[in-house]
Amino acid sequence: MSKPTADWERVGDRFYRKTQLYTSVFDQDLELENYVIAGAPYSGALAFYRDERKIHTYRGTQAAKSSIDIYSCAGKLIRRINWDQGAIKGLGWSEDEKLLVVTESGDVRCYSDLQSDFDPFSLGHGAEAHGVIACRFWSSGFVALLGNNNLVAVSQYHEPRPKLLAVPPEEPVVSWTLIPPAESLSRSVEVLLAIGQTIFVVDATDCEDRGLDRGPFKHISVSSNGKYVALYTEDGKVWVVSSDFQNRLSEYDSKSKTVPKDMQWCGNNAVVLAWEDEVHLVGPNGAASRYFYDGWVHLIPDYDGVRVFTNDICEFLQKVPEATEEVFRLGSTSPASILLDAIDQLDKRSPKADDNIQLIKADLDSAVDACVRAAGQEYSIHWQKQLLRAASFGKSVLDLYNSDDFVDMLETLRVLNGVRFYEVGIPLSYDQYMRLTPERLIQRLINRNEYLLALKIAEYLRLPTDNIYVHWACQKVKVSSDPEEEICQMIVQRLSGKPGISFEIIARAAYDEGRTKLATDLLNYEPRAGKQVPLLLSMKEDGIALDKAIESGDTDLVYYVLIHLRKKLALASFFRTINTRPVATALVESSARDQDTELLKDLYYQDDRRLDGANLLLEDALKQKDAQPRIDKLKLASKLLQDSRDHSFHAKALDEAQRLLRAQEGLEKDLSGDGAVTFAGLSLNETLHKLISLNQARRATSLQSAFSVPPKTFAWIQLRALVDSRNWNALEELSRQKKSPIGWEPYFNAVLGAGNTRLASLYVPKCTGVGPKEKVEMWIKCGMVAKAAEEAYKSKDLKALEELRGNFGTAGQDGVEIERYIGLLRGGKR
Amino acid sequence: MAPIVTLNTSDFADQVRRDLLQLLEGVRGKKNLVIQKDLAGTVSLCVKFSTLQEYGVDRVFFLENDNVDFSQRNVVFLVRGEKAKDAGMVAEQVKRLRSESPQDHEFSIFWVPRRTLIANQILEDAGVLGEANVAELALQFVPLGDDLLSLELEDAFSDLYLRRDPTPIFASASALMKIQQQMGLFPRITGKGDHAKRLSELLIRMRSELTTADSVSNRGSSLGLNPSTSIESLVIIDREVDLPSVLLTQLTYEGLIDEFFHIESNQVELDTSITGTTGPAASQSSTSQQGLKRKVQLDGNDTLYGTLRDSNFAVVGPLLNRVARRLQSTYESRNTATKTTAELREFVTKLPGYQAEQASLKLHTNLAEEIIKHTRSETFSRVLEVQQNIAAGADPTTQHDNISELIARDVPLPTVLRLLCLESVMNGGLRARDLENFKRDILHAYGHQHLVTLTSLEKLGLLTARGGAAANLVGSQAGKPGTQTDYPRVRRTLQLIFDDVNESEPDDIAYAYSGYAPLSVRLVQCVLQKSYLATLSAGNRGGGAQQLVAMASTAGTQGWRPFEDALKSVRGVTVDETQTGEEKAVRARQILSGAREGGQLKTVVIFFLGGVCRAEIAAVRWVGRRLIEEGKNLRLVICTTAVVTGDRVVGAAIEDNSFSR
């Protein structure tokens, strides 16, 4: 076994290593130099697109057809997407392996899951007119540079909202890059443009000149943590500065006359320059190392390093991780390296093994940890094993050690080795895996149709497996040529008893393939009613869709179906559909009431709901401004109810309303002599009230008889109106009448309440329904103590009299009267 | 194993606040907030305006006013997404701003409580979906007190019973589902009423859907699959089952405040003559534009109010007196007792609390006096008299003269309608001729537009003719058994009339209505306070009732037993479901929690679908206190769609337009 340090290279005071991941990657005929290549983050797929600016060998019509080819890192063709949409100006990946293709005219296609189905959207903001020049991508978005130097940013692909950033100066852009939102200080994307001698920083609101004078910069690149920027000057120098352009960190002279074709960061501490077959690795403080290759070289930067591709090999260039350096560095005396040595000694059955352990006894636990960590960074299975054995050996010596990390690492390595296998071709590093997360790794495997491996890993890591099954079933539905019943049966059989399976997704896939029958069959297995609705709608199963929506209880869904149906169906059949479903009818009614009264009218007409129809017309009438249209509407309403015996009262009331409106109109005309008087909008009682207040008693009584208002009601209205208008004369007049339909107490109370005690007193004798005690009270309230005393005397209530005396004293006329009555009463008793 | 979590109402407000602020933070820079009117109060229960300002909200506009200006680049809408009408308004305003404004705007729309398909559709049709950032704010339950959660769906009553739109049921189910996801399943669901049935069905359906969707979304929520250890059960009462309890005038202090001044989101707008110049809750109150009114916060934080609110109004006066005297004596003690500096210091530290209490005392004294002004009026006592007589089951025709007179005297329409509806509901409708007369009287007195009102009331089943032809107006169900509550019978079997109730030391829930026990809360007692209720009705009947007592006292009885018979004469179907989890998990949990089982306080969630009034809340609280006294470790939490009053219930039917120009 070769030493792990064999491919290490010292750059300044650090070590870098170049791990060969795969060999004989691409077909020798594939001319890498003629392709634009974009790699998905975290060792994801590679997208190839033939660079149209370059001349290429003519190979017959077949090969001339342009396409976007997706390869794994091991050079396996995953998918070929035919392309006929014109020049591609941006090709990039998102973190979840969505492929983004941007055309010159600003059209964007987002291919999910490595499939050839896509979601299109358009950049807008003048992209069509000015054309897209280039695009830069980050994990969840991209920025497009337009012909007029405008920048358009898209920050998410779920519901893309292209936004125009601040407008930079119009001079030509030499090179440019961006700082992703997650790494920038402002938490929104920042674009660095090399224009002229300097660099402009552009965000959503500002475009700021950084005031540099060493340009023009041929290349510009930002480190993966967004803290450093590398600039390549025209005279062949690499500058590394902090991303706020305040500190200059290092400088390197490539001494090359040709400008490199690419410059990328390798992690956060080295810059890689690539010429056609030469690569320079520039570490801190300008130290550098050179590598030479046989063929054309492509750089694919990743989070913790750079992948280097030629036709023959795929290599991963990274800084040697600390744990690895600690264990393997030549002459290292770290506890971990001694522990690793102990394993060697153990294999040789040498007692030195124990000596080693004794030597590092004090640091044994940290040594074990270091070995575990170093194992994670190793690509070679031999050294992984060796390191883990060392860890295991060290662990056995320790009394107390928490093995969780050790166990986790074992699991992780099994997964990593599984996916690194060349047929899968995902050469994840440990750090990349940690950032990618197991769930997304499984998603990537599903996208590559590696179902078995995905299932095994999901089960091994105790993750949900339903999406794997669903994806498998979708694929089955799409490609299988078996009879539909068999497919359905097989899918159901395979998936039965698995929790969380969404048959809706599978059914939709079947429907999209045009297998309607299969889709319907599959949909029946979906337990969530609500989920079935959208698909049923697109399958034109309107009735079932509506039923399922109602069943789900979610009115939003019902509304959704209803809107859909309303747009699609003729009115009559729309009504027929909702007719048998009370909930649907209620919802149509409810929403139409707010928005579309015409629809409501039709609905009521269709259902022969006359009362509701009449009420609707009444409401209409209420909205009219003038009397005549109001009356017309009311007429219509009452006509609607004419034939129906059940609604005779309603019809009569509507007629009455018309008569009242007419009467009010007449009154307004008659009484407008003394200033404008309005009656419209008043109820009958209010009209009467107003008439009486206006001293139009005659008109009031005629109105009363015309509408046969009961005398009792009229009496109350009259009383209120007279008191409200302080018409004491009329009230006094009334008090001379013999009888009142409501008795006289209300008069007393109302007049007293209005503060007229004199008038109130007139009613006291007429109140026949109250007892003597109350009458005494009433007199007192009017301030007529003498009368009160008389009343008390009449009822021979000595106690009340004495109370009166107590309250009002014996002074004055009243006092004398009280005394007199008391005397009379006492005398009477004696 | 899941930790034992208790249902804490303030958590709901915290969650909403966190979510809203996070959403606001997502919109960079200053922004104008456009909010739907009925959401404003709800949001204010969770977040203070000053906090919103800290998060960049510059000005707040009401959606209904359609007056948002161009002052800020960012415009944020906070609107309910369930109704097409509201979504339409948002779309209109976005379009208006876009065409009129001199500058570009960034629109954000936060849908409450979720983003709906219908709202999407409407925005898309209006061509604004592409321009707005859309998010959702899961604002469902908000706490109105430490035992009271409300969805604050003002329209729930009219939606459910007038328009027969089941949206509120779905909203309730989703909100309750959320509780289940946090706390575990309600081990038992009991309920009464057709809508209660629908709600419980939805809950069970959602549970099964959650189980299937479980591993899709995340594994953590599998907690929701097992019955809760901290919640005892869920009791659902459909408002339709018991309408009289809202139609009757509430006689608790809080109930009367609500009746007269209308409490909205725990706030009530009062004349400055009542509040005085220095508001008691100065921090909470803000002067409104008129300058004469000011808003006062009414909640349990005000200790005095906490003790007063559920008392019958008759005893509020004496209670206030007692507090006044106590305050007076403590204040005077300053002269006699403060001899040492230590004592003086102690006195001074108490001073702020004392002053707050003094201010609160002043407010409530003024408020009580204001209420007395109303209750002393002749019409109020007349109305009350009619109500009590009808409730007690007196021949309703004897009350007709009174009602006619009230109409002639032009008392507010809702008051009259409440009386008529009460009579109709309690007696299974009015005699056709009487009904027609009253209808005519109402049209004459309040305007013919109320033909619509009357039809709506009929649809609601609130005001109907007895039997006969009018029955088919109510809907096809009328006439079938179980569609009407048989009050004469229920009054007897469930002891709805409790004549000599002690108002100062309540001995029955009837104290909240001075003699009438709300049926809704009696139903709750059927589930929770079986032996009490059985004893109560046994006293009345003897004979077989003893058996009832015996059955009720048996420890194991759950659900509606042994009151099934009484329930048969109450409107609507009866619900009794148990929810169990996977057997293994349940057993494991039992073993684990077995040790703690004894002393742990369990929660019973009582959900009033369609609304609940303050007097009923007071009655439920009384039941809760009683249960504690009986030594049961139960805590009652009331949830509802909205707090209602009788005026608001009949108001759902009232036509607002008139013929005036």
PDB file of C-alpha atoms in Angstrom, chain B residues 374-552:
ATOM      1  CA  HIS B 374     -78.574  51.333  31.661  1.00  0.00           C
ATOM      2  CA  THR B 375     -79.887  48.614  33.923  1.00  0.00           C
ATOM      3  CA  ARG B 376     -82.089  51.040  35.850  1.00  0.00           C
ATOM      4  CA  SER B 377     -83.881  52.138  32.705  1.00  0.00           C
ATOM      5  CA  GLU B 378     -87.438  51.001  32.324  1.00  0.00           C
ATOM      6  CA  THR B 379     -86.910  49.293  29.010  1.00  0.00           C
ATOM      7  CA  PHE B 380     -84.034  47.226  30.372  1.00  0.00           C
ATOM      8  CA  SER B 381     -86.106  45.851  33.190  1.00  0.00           C
ATOM      9  CA  ARG B 382     -88.980  45.255  30.832  1.00  0.00           C
ATOM     10  CA  VAL B 383     -86.729  43.334  28.484  1.00  0.00           C
ATOM     11  CA  LEU B 384     -85.292  41.341  31.333  1.00  0.00           C
ATOM     12  CA  GLU B 385     -88.735  40.504  32.621  1.00  0.00           C
ATOM     13  CA  VAL B 386     -89.801  39.163  29.246  1.00  0.00           C
ATOM     14  CA  GLN B 387     -86.605  37.138  28.951  1.00  0.00           C
ATOM     15  CA  GLN B 388     -86.882  35.586  32.372  1.00  0.00           C
ATOM     16  CA  ASN B 389     -90.493  34.664  31.819  1.00  0.00           C
ATOM     17  CA  ILE B 390     -89.840  33.033  28.489  1.00  0.00           C
ATOM     18  CA  ALA B 391     -86.780  31.248  29.810  1.00  0.00           C
ATOM     19  CA  ALA B 392     -88.758  29.944  32.749  1.00  0.00           C
ATOM     20  CA  GLY B 393     -91.315  28.527  30.366  1.00  0.00           C
ATOM     21  CA  ALA B 394     -94.221  30.853  31.026  1.00  0.00           C
ATOM     22  CA  ASP B 395     -96.900  31.032  28.362  1.00  0.00           C
ATOM     23  CA  PRO B 396     -95.184  33.181  25.738  1.00  0.00           C
ATOM     24  CA  THR B 397     -98.374  34.876  24.601  1.00  0.00           C
ATOM     25  CA  THR B 398     -98.530  36.716  27.907  1.00  0.00           C
ATOM     26  CA  GLN B 399     -95.362  38.492  26.890  1.00  0.00           C
ATOM     27  CA  HIS B 400     -96.585  39.630  23.529  1.00  0.00           C
ATOM     28  CA  ASP B 401     -98.048  42.900  24.722  1.00  0.00           C
ATOM     29  CA  ASN B 402     -94.757  43.747  26.310  1.00  0.00           C
ATOM     30  CA  ILE B 403     -92.854  43.017  23.142  1.00  0.00           C
ATOM     31  CA  SER B 404     -95.272  45.013  21.002  1.00  0.00           C
ATOM     32  CA  GLU B 405     -94.920  47.927  23.334  1.00  0.00           C
ATOM     33  CA  LEU B 406     -91.146  47.751  23.171  1.00  0.00           C
ATOM     34  CA  ILE B 407     -91.349  47.856  19.401  1.00  0.00           C
ATOM     35  CA  ALA B 408     -93.661  50.846  19.502  1.00  0.00           C
ATOM     36  CA  ARG B 409     -91.265  52.545  21.867  1.00  0.00           C
ATOM     37  CA  ASP B 410     -88.502  52.137  19.335  1.00  0.00           C
ATOM     38  CA  VAL B 411     -86.019  50.196  21.416  1.00  0.00           C
ATOM     39  CA  PRO B 412     -83.025  49.116  19.308  1.00  0.00           C
ATOM     40  CA  LEU B 413     -83.876  46.430  16.778  1.00  0.00           C
ATOM     41  CA  PRO B 414     -81.431  43.805  18.063  1.00  0.00           C
ATOM     42  CA  THR B 415     -83.059  43.920  21.489  1.00  0.00           C
ATOM     43  CA  VAL B 416     -86.478  43.191  20.038  1.00  0.00           C
ATOM     44  CA  LEU B 417     -85.182  40.514  17.727  1.00  0.00           C
ATOM     45  CA  ARG B 418     -83.435  38.819  20.616  1.00  0.00           C
ATOM     46  CA  LEU B 419     -86.720  38.613  22.497  1.00  0.00           C
ATOM     47  CA  LEU B 420     -88.640  37.247  19.539  1.00  0.00           C
ATOM     48  CA  CYS B 421     -85.913  34.775  18.650  1.00  0.00           C
ATOM     49  CA  LEU B 422     -85.705  33.641  22.243  1.00  0.00           C
ATOM     50  CA  GLU B 423     -89.402  32.960  22.263  1.00  0.00           C
ATOM     51  CA  SER B 424     -89.273  31.206  18.921  1.00  0.00           C
ATOM     52  CA  VAL B 425     -86.327  29.003  19.853  1.00  0.00           C
ATOM     53  CA  MET B 426     -87.622  28.086  23.276  1.00  0.00           C
ATOM     54  CA  ASN B 427     -91.113  27.235  22.092  1.00  0.00           C
ATOM     55  CA  GLY B 428     -90.360  25.708  18.736  1.00  0.00           C
ATOM     56  CA  GLY B 429     -91.573  28.703  16.799  1.00  0.00           C
ATOM     57  CA  LEU B 430     -94.278  31.340  17.132  1.00  0.00           C
ATOM     58  CA  ARG B 431     -97.882  30.946  16.226  1.00  0.00           C
ATOM     59  CA  ALA B 432     -98.173  31.896  12.569  1.00  0.00           C
ATOM     60  CA  ARG B 433    -100.544  34.769  13.191  1.00  0.00           C
ATOM     61  CA  ASP B 434     -98.500  36.232  16.022  1.00  0.00           C
ATOM     62  CA  LEU B 435     -95.383  35.933  13.943  1.00  0.00           C
ATOM     63  CA  GLU B 436     -96.956  37.790  11.084  1.00  0.00           C
ATOM     64  CA  ASN B 437     -98.089  40.573  13.390  1.00  0.00           C
ATOM     65  CA  PHE B 438     -94.668  40.969  14.858  1.00  0.00           C
ATOM     66  CA  LYS B 439     -93.108  40.936  11.456  1.00  0.00           C
ATOM     67  CA  ARG B 440     -95.376  43.718  10.379  1.00  0.00           C
ATOM     68  CA  ASP B 441     -94.657  45.683  13.504  1.00  0.00           C
ATOM     69  CA  ILE B 442     -90.942  45.335  12.887  1.00  0.00           C
ATOM     70  CA  LEU B 443     -91.173  46.390   9.260  1.00  0.00           C
ATOM     71  CA  HIS B 444     -93.221  49.393  10.273  1.00  0.00           C
ATOM     72  CA  ALA B 445     -90.976  50.398  13.087  1.00  0.00           C
ATOM     73  CA  TYR B 446     -87.550  49.736  11.609  1.00  0.00           C
ATOM     74  CA  GLY B 447     -88.059  49.848   7.866  1.00  0.00           C
ATOM     75  CA  HIS B 448     -89.014  47.467   5.145  1.00  0.00           C
ATOM     76  CA  GLN B 449     -85.444  46.562   4.375  1.00  0.00           C
ATOM     77  CA  HIS B 450     -85.744  44.208   7.312  1.00  0.00           C
ATOM     78  CA  LEU B 451     -87.700  41.820   5.190  1.00  0.00           C
ATOM     79  CA  VAL B 452     -84.241  40.550   4.394  1.00  0.00           C
ATOM     80  CA  THR B 453     -83.413  40.448   8.086  1.00  0.00           C
ATOM     81  CA  LEU B 454     -86.496  38.411   8.830  1.00  0.00           C
ATOM     82  CA  THR B 455     -85.774  35.942   6.058  1.00  0.00           C
ATOM     83  CA  SER B 456     -82.231  35.542   7.347  1.00  0.00           C
ATOM     84  CA  LEU B 457     -83.475  34.916  10.864  1.00  0.00           C
ATOM     85  CA  GLU B 458     -85.765  32.267   9.505  1.00  0.00           C
ATOM     86  CA  LYS B 459     -82.852  30.653   7.698  1.00  0.00           C
ATOM     87  CA  LEU B 460     -80.877  30.717  10.903  1.00  0.00           C
ATOM     88  CA  GLY B 461     -83.775  28.911  12.537  1.00  0.00           C
ATOM     89  CA  LEU B 462     -84.010  31.709  15.033  1.00  0.00           C
ATOM     90  CA  LEU B 463     -87.429  33.060  14.159  1.00  0.00           C
ATOM     91  CA  THR B 464     -89.882  30.590  12.716  1.00  0.00           C
ATOM     92  CA  ALA B 465     -93.540  29.799  12.646  1.00  0.00           C
ATOM     93  CA  ARG B 466     -94.612  26.789  14.614  1.00  0.00           C
ATOM     94  CA  GLY B 467     -94.940  23.782  12.338  1.00  0.00           C
ATOM     95  CA  GLY B 468     -97.064  24.211   9.238  1.00  0.00           C
ATOM     96  CA  ALA B 469     -96.085  25.673   5.963  1.00  0.00           C
ATOM     97  CA  ALA B 470     -93.278  27.858   7.191  1.00  0.00           C
ATOM     98  CA  ALA B 471     -91.321  24.819   8.273  1.00  0.00           C
ATOM     99  CA  ASN B 472     -90.013  24.145   4.818  1.00  0.00           C
ATOM    100  CA  LEU B 473     -88.405  27.564   4.776  1.00  0.00           C
ATOM    101  CA  VAL B 474     -86.103  26.552   7.558  1.00  0.00           C
ATOM    102  CA  GLY B 475     -84.695  23.816   5.481  1.00  0.00           C
ATOM    103  CA  SER B 476     -85.765  20.320   4.822  1.00  0.00           C
ATOM    104  CA  GLN B 477     -84.614  19.046   8.203  1.00  0.00           C
ATOM    105  CA  ALA B 478     -87.248  20.909  10.159  1.00  0.00           C
ATOM    106  CA  GLY B 479     -89.880  18.698  11.631  1.00  0.00           C
ATOM    107  CA  LYS B 480     -87.634  15.703  12.042  1.00  0.00           C
ATOM    108  CA  PRO B 481     -86.867  14.732  15.630  1.00  0.00           C
ATOM    109  CA  GLY B 482     -83.621  16.032  17.060  1.00  0.00           C
ATOM    110  CA  THR B 483     -83.649  19.149  14.950  1.00  0.00           C
ATOM    111  CA  GLN B 484     -85.146  21.277  17.650  1.00  0.00           C
ATOM    112  CA  THR B 485     -84.275  21.342  21.282  1.00  0.00           C
ATOM    113  CA  ASP B 486     -87.266  20.336  23.320  1.00  0.00           C
ATOM    114  CA  TYR B 487     -86.913  23.018  25.966  1.00  0.00           C
ATOM    115  CA  PRO B 488     -89.823  22.112  28.222  1.00  0.00           C
ATOM    116  CA  ARG B 489     -88.267  18.683  28.627  1.00  0.00           C
ATOM    117  CA  VAL B 490     -84.679  19.771  28.847  1.00  0.00           C
ATOM    118  CA  ARG B 491     -85.579  22.442  31.323  1.00  0.00           C
ATOM    119  CA  ARG B 492     -86.707  19.659  33.616  1.00  0.00           C
ATOM    120  CA  THR B 493     -84.111  16.985  32.937  1.00  0.00           C
ATOM    121  CA  LEU B 494     -81.110  19.259  33.061  1.00  0.00           C
ATOM    122  CA  GLN B 495     -82.382  21.765  35.587  1.00  0.00           C
ATOM    123  CA  LEU B 496     -82.079  24.836  33.457  1.00  0.00           C
ATOM    124  CA  ILE B 497     -84.035  26.967  35.888  1.00  0.00           C
ATOM    125  CA  PHE B 498     -82.410  27.412  39.247  1.00  0.00           C
ATOM    126  CA  ASP B 499     -84.661  29.872  40.949  1.00  0.00           C
ATOM    127  CA  ASP B 500     -82.992  30.812  44.177  1.00  0.00           C
ATOM    128  CA  VAL B 501     -79.462  30.992  42.945  1.00  0.00           C
ATOM    129  CA  ASN B 502     -77.062  32.743  45.264  1.00  0.00           C
ATOM    130  CA  GLU B 503     -75.481  35.510  43.274  1.00  0.00           C
ATOM    131  CA  SER B 504     -72.811  36.586  45.731  1.00  0.00           C
ATOM    132  CA  GLU B 505     -71.632  33.066  46.570  1.00  0.00           C
ATOM    133  CA  PRO B 506     -72.552  31.270  43.352  1.00  0.00           C
ATOM    134  CA  ASP B 507     -73.919  27.794  44.001  1.00  0.00           C
ATOM    135  CA  ASP B 508     -74.762  26.999  40.410  1.00  0.00           C
ATOM    136  CA  ILE B 509     -73.874  28.181  36.932  1.00  0.00           C
ATOM    137  CA  ALA B 510     -77.305  29.798  36.814  1.00  0.00           C
ATOM    138  CA  TYR B 511     -75.842  32.740  38.713  1.00  0.00           C
ATOM    139  CA  ALA B 512     -74.499  34.159  35.464  1.00  0.00           C
ATOM    140  CA  TYR B 513     -78.047  34.718  34.253  1.00  0.00           C
ATOM    141  CA  SER B 514     -79.671  35.175  37.656  1.00  0.00           C
ATOM    142  CA  GLY B 515     -81.670  31.994  37.546  1.00  0.00           C
ATOM    143  CA  TYR B 516     -81.218  30.447  34.120  1.00  0.00           C
ATOM    144  CA  ALA B 517     -78.512  27.875  33.681  1.00  0.00           C
ATOM    145  CA  PRO B 518     -77.074  28.006  30.148  1.00  0.00           C
ATOM    146  CA  LEU B 519     -77.730  24.713  28.387  1.00  0.00           C
ATOM    147  CA  SER B 520     -74.345  24.786  26.719  1.00  0.00           C
ATOM    148  CA  VAL B 521     -72.566  24.724  30.049  1.00  0.00           C
ATOM    149  CA  ARG B 522     -75.004  22.150  31.419  1.00  0.00           C
ATOM    150  CA  LEU B 523     -73.849  19.952  28.569  1.00  0.00           C
ATOM    151  CA  VAL B 524     -70.271  20.511  29.630  1.00  0.00           C
ATOM    152  CA  GLN B 525     -71.303  19.479  33.111  1.00  0.00           C
ATOM    153  CA  CYS B 526     -72.836  16.326  31.677  1.00  0.00           C
ATOM    154  CA  VAL B 527     -69.332  15.337  30.690  1.00  0.00           C
ATOM    155  CA  LEU B 528     -67.334  16.714  33.567  1.00  0.00           C
ATOM    156  CA  GLN B 529     -69.535  17.119  36.598  1.00  0.00           C
ATOM    157  CA  LYS B 530     -71.741  14.115  36.403  1.00  0.00           C
ATOM    158  CA  SER B 531     -72.535  13.507  40.039  1.00  0.00           C
ATOM    159  CA  TYR B 532     -73.275  17.154  40.716  1.00  0.00           C
ATOM    160  CA  LEU B 533     -75.708  17.345  37.848  1.00  0.00           C
ATOM    161  CA  ALA B 534     -77.291  14.021  38.654  1.00  0.00           C
ATOM    162  CA  THR B 535     -77.899  15.041  42.230  1.00  0.00           C
ATOM    163  CA  LEU B 536     -79.346  18.281  41.022  1.00  0.00           C
ATOM    164  CA  SER B 537     -81.880  16.662  38.757  1.00  0.00           C
ATOM    165  CA  ALA B 538     -82.575  13.877  41.200  1.00  0.00           C
ATOM    166  CA  GLY B 539     -83.792  16.389  43.713  1.00  0.00           C
ATOM    167  CA  ASN B 540     -86.424  17.285  41.247  1.00  0.00           C
ATOM    168  CA  ARG B 541     -87.681  13.921  40.202  1.00  0.00           C
ATOM    169  CA  GLY B 542     -86.971  11.219  42.671  1.00  0.00           C
ATOM    170  CA  GLY B 543     -87.631   7.612  41.762  1.00  0.00           C
ATOM    171  CA  GLY B 544     -85.477   6.411  38.933  1.00  0.00           C
ATOM    172  CA  ALA B 545     -83.264   9.405  39.354  1.00  0.00           C
ATOM    173  CA  GLN B 546     -81.501   7.748  42.239  1.00  0.00           C
ATOM    174  CA  GLN B 547     -80.161   5.258  39.802  1.00  0.00           C
ATOM    175  CA  LEU B 548     -78.842   8.133  37.726  1.00  0.00           C
ATOM    176  CA  VAL B 549     -76.943   9.469  40.711  1.00  0.00           C
ATOM    177  CA  ALA B 550     -75.506   6.089  41.374  1.00  0.00           C
ATOM    178  CA  MET B 551     -74.386   5.696  37.797  1.00  0.00           C
ATOM    179  CA  ALA B 552     -72.965   9.171  37.618  1.00  0.00           C
TER     180      ALA B 552
END
